[in-house]
Short mmCIF file of C-alpha atoms in Angstrom, two decimals:
data_model
loop_
_atom_site.label_atom_id
_atom_site.label_comp_id
_atom_site.label_asym_id
_atom_site.label_seq_id
_atom_site.Cartn_x
_atom_site.Cartn_y
_atom_site.Cartn_z
CA UNK A 66 19.89 -0.02 9.64
CA UNK A 67 19.94 2.00 6.42
CA UNK A 68 18.00 5.26 6.16
CA UNK A 69 15.88 4.25 9.13
CA UNK A 70 15.03 0.79 7.81
CA UNK A 71 16.00 -2.50 9.44
CA UNK A 72 17.45 -4.17 6.35
CA UNK A 73 17.89 -7.97 6.46
CA UNK A 74 20.78 -9.36 4.41
CA UNK A 75 21.51 -12.63 2.59
CA UNK A 76 25.19 -13.31 1.88
CA UNK A 77 24.27 -15.57 -1.06
CA UNK A 78 22.47 -12.95 -3.17
CA UNK A 79 24.32 -10.35 -5.24
CA UNK A 80 22.82 -7.39 -7.06
CA UNK A 81 23.56 -7.60 -10.79
CA UNK A 82 21.83 -4.41 -11.97
CA UNK A 83 20.33 -1.57 -10.04
CA UNK A 84 18.77 0.16 -8.54
CA UNK A 85 17.58 1.89 -11.69
CA UNK A 86 15.13 4.67 -10.89
CA UNK A 87 12.38 4.63 -13.48
CA UNK A 88 9.28 6.76 -13.79
CA UNK A 89 8.71 9.08 -10.83
CA UNK A 90 5.49 11.07 -10.41
CA UNK A 91 4.20 13.19 -7.56
CA UNK A 92 3.03 10.14 -5.62
CA UNK A 93 4.70 7.09 -7.21
CA UNK A 94 8.08 5.71 -8.21
CA UNK A 95 9.28 2.67 -10.14
CA UNK A 96 12.61 1.09 -9.19
CA UNK A 97 14.23 -1.77 -11.11
CA UNK A 98 16.58 -4.39 -9.65
CA UNK A 99 18.21 -7.61 -10.86
CA UNK A 100 19.82 -10.23 -8.61
CA UNK A 101 21.90 -13.32 -9.33
CA UNK A 102 19.81 -15.85 -7.36
CA UNK A 103 16.12 -16.57 -7.00
CA UNK A 104 14.98 -15.06 -3.70
CA UNK A 105 12.69 -12.61 -1.95
CA UNK A 106 13.88 -9.00 -1.99
CA UNK A 107 12.38 -6.12 -0.05
CA UNK A 108 12.54 -2.55 -1.34
CA UNK A 109 12.68 0.00 1.49
CA UNK A 110 11.69 3.60 0.70
CA UNK A 111 12.84 6.25 3.13
CA UNK A 112 11.90 9.91 3.29
CA UNK A 113 14.90 12.21 3.77
CA UNK A 114 14.20 15.74 5.01
CA UNK A 115 15.29 18.37 7.53
CA UNK A 116 13.37 16.64 10.33
CA UNK A 117 15.20 13.36 9.72
CA UNK A 118 18.25 13.84 7.47
CA UNK A 119 19.31 10.22 8.06
CA UNK A 120 15.99 9.06 6.63
CA UNK A 121 12.96 7.29 7.99
CA UNK A 122 11.35 4.30 6.31
CA UNK A 123 7.90 5.17 4.96
CA UNK A 124 7.21 2.17 2.70
CA UNK A 125 8.43 -1.29 1.85
CA UNK A 126 7.52 -3.83 -0.80
CA UNK A 127 8.62 -7.47 -0.98
CA UNK A 128 8.58 -9.55 -4.11
CA UNK A 129 9.95 -12.83 -5.37
CA UNK A 130 12.88 -12.23 -7.71
CA UNK A 131 14.07 -14.67 -10.37
CA UNK A 132 17.80 -15.13 -10.95
CA UNK A 133 19.23 -12.99 -13.73
CA UNK A 134 15.99 -11.24 -14.74
CA UNK A 135 15.24 -7.67 -13.67
CA UNK A 136 12.01 -6.85 -11.89
CA UNK A 137 10.37 -3.52 -11.15
CA UNK A 138 9.04 -2.41 -7.79
CA UNK A 139 6.24 0.16 -7.99
CA UNK A 140 5.65 2.14 -4.83
CA UNK A 141 2.80 4.57 -4.20
CA UNK A 142 1.60 6.86 -1.45
CA UNK A 143 4.60 9.19 -1.67
CA UNK A 144 4.54 12.94 -1.04
CA UNK A 145 5.04 15.52 -3.81
CA UNK A 146 8.36 17.32 -4.00
CA UNK A 147 10.08 15.17 -1.38
CA UNK A 148 13.45 13.44 -1.46
CA UNK A 149 13.64 9.68 -0.97
CA UNK A 150 16.29 6.99 -0.69
CA UNK A 151 15.74 3.36 -1.65
CA UNK A 152 17.66 0.33 -0.45
CA UNK A 153 17.12 -3.41 -0.58
CA UNK A 154 16.88 -6.21 1.93
CA UNK A 155 17.54 -9.84 1.09
CA UNK A 156 20.84 -9.13 -0.70
CA UNK A 157 24.42 -9.34 0.59
CA UNK A 158 25.40 -6.64 3.09
CA UNK A 159 27.89 -4.92 0.76
CA UNK A 160 25.21 -4.54 -1.92
CA UNK A 161 22.59 -3.41 0.61
CA UNK A 162 24.93 -0.55 1.58
CA UNK A 163 26.30 0.30 -1.88
CA UNK A 164 23.29 -0.28 -4.13
CA UNK A 165 21.21 2.65 -2.93
CA UNK A 166 19.06 4.88 -5.10
CA UNK A 167 17.62 8.32 -4.61
CA UNK A 168 14.91 10.38 -6.23
CA UNK A 169 12.70 13.37 -5.67
CA UNK A 170 9.00 13.14 -6.43
CA UNK A 171 7.57 15.61 -8.90
CA UNK A 172 5.89 18.77 -7.61
CA UNK A 173 4.21 20.59 -10.52
CA UNK A 174 3.67 23.70 -8.38
CA UNK A 175 7.36 24.10 -7.52
CA UNK A 176 8.33 26.03 -10.65
CA UNK A 177 10.17 25.06 -13.82
CA UNK A 178 11.57 21.56 -14.16
CA UNK A 179 15.34 21.40 -14.69
CA UNK A 180 15.97 18.53 -17.08
CA UNK A 181 19.15 16.88 -18.30
CA UNK A 182 19.14 14.52 -21.30
CA UNK A 183 21.96 12.10 -22.04
CA UNK A 184 22.59 9.78 -24.98
CA UNK A 185 25.27 7.81 -26.77
CA UNK A 186 27.49 7.22 -23.78
CA UNK A 187 30.18 4.58 -24.08
CA UNK A 188 32.50 4.96 -21.06
CA UNK A 189 34.56 1.99 -22.23
CA UNK A 190 35.71 4.02 -25.24
CA UNK A 191 37.14 6.86 -23.14
CA UNK A 192 40.87 7.45 -23.42
CA UNK A 193 42.75 8.32 -20.21
CA UNK A 194 42.88 12.02 -21.15
CA UNK A 195 39.18 12.25 -22.13
CA UNK A 196 36.74 14.07 -19.87
CA UNK A 197 34.19 11.70 -18.37
CA UNK A 198 30.90 13.54 -18.78
CA UNK A 199 29.21 11.16 -16.34
CA UNK A 200 31.28 12.75 -13.57
CA UNK A 201 29.89 16.16 -14.53
CA UNK A 202 26.36 14.72 -14.65
CA UNK A 203 26.80 13.13 -11.20
CA UNK A 204 28.06 16.41 -9.75
CA UNK A 205 25.09 18.35 -11.13
CA UNK A 206 22.67 15.78 -9.75
CA UNK A 207 24.42 15.75 -6.36
CA UNK A 208 24.28 19.55 -6.23
CA UNK A 209 20.50 19.50 -6.76
CA UNK A 210 20.74 21.23 -10.15
CA UNK A 211 18.72 18.54 -11.95
CA UNK A 212 15.08 17.61 -11.34
CA UNK A 213 14.75 15.07 -14.15
CA UNK A 214 17.31 13.07 -16.09
CA UNK A 215 16.27 11.39 -19.31
CA UNK A 216 18.44 8.70 -20.90
CA UNK A 217 17.73 8.57 -24.62
CA UNK A 218 19.63 5.34 -25.25
CA UNK A 219 22.57 4.81 -27.53
CA UNK A 220 24.64 2.65 -25.18
CA UNK A 221 24.69 -0.27 -27.60
CA UNK A 222 27.53 0.17 -30.07
CA UNK A 223 25.48 -0.38 -33.22
CA UNK A 224 28.31 0.66 -35.54
CA UNK A 225 30.39 -2.36 -34.47
CA UNK A 226 27.46 -4.70 -35.10
CA UNK A 227 26.87 -3.09 -38.50
CA UNK A 228 30.56 -3.47 -39.45
CA UNK A 229 30.47 -7.14 -38.47
CA UNK A 230 27.26 -7.72 -40.43
CA UNK A 231 28.74 -5.97 -43.46
CA UNK A 232 31.82 -8.21 -43.31
CA UNK A 233 29.67 -11.35 -43.09
CA UNK A 234 27.57 -10.17 -46.02
CA UNK A 235 30.69 -9.55 -48.14
CA UNK A 236 32.10 -13.00 -47.26
CA UNK A 237 28.81 -14.59 -48.24
CA UNK A 238 28.80 -12.64 -51.50
CA UNK A 239 32.34 -13.82 -52.32
CA UNK A 240 31.32 -17.47 -51.92
CA UNK A 241 28.57 -17.27 -54.50
#
């Protein structure tokens, strides 16, 4: 059981990417997942609140997943301003436990929205003495200081691709 859901497992299916929480409204959420084998995966959505802090399953969706291609689950019928956890059945037990997502549905009447925007992150380029800003982001999210996080992109190191293209262009120029 995870967050009140009886989650079946399959030892032959690994999660490759996800969960990635996409667009969340007052009543809906989109959650992306990618697995390494063609199979059926079930998304379980659990409401987490003071009455049941361990969570209780309120929705589930099952869909056929191809190997190596992400798919989105779109769930509706959620309550505004509530906190949810998502987990997946049909994947190996370690991934079912570790690959958990969380989100809070939007409540326009709750006051100002606290937003955090991130861009241009390349954790692989961090030196040992560099501050990892993702740790600070995670702490702010965990502390409930952020209602909405927007990733603006910039994870693809375009400058390296440009440098390589420039080198190839120069080599081609030298041959002519």
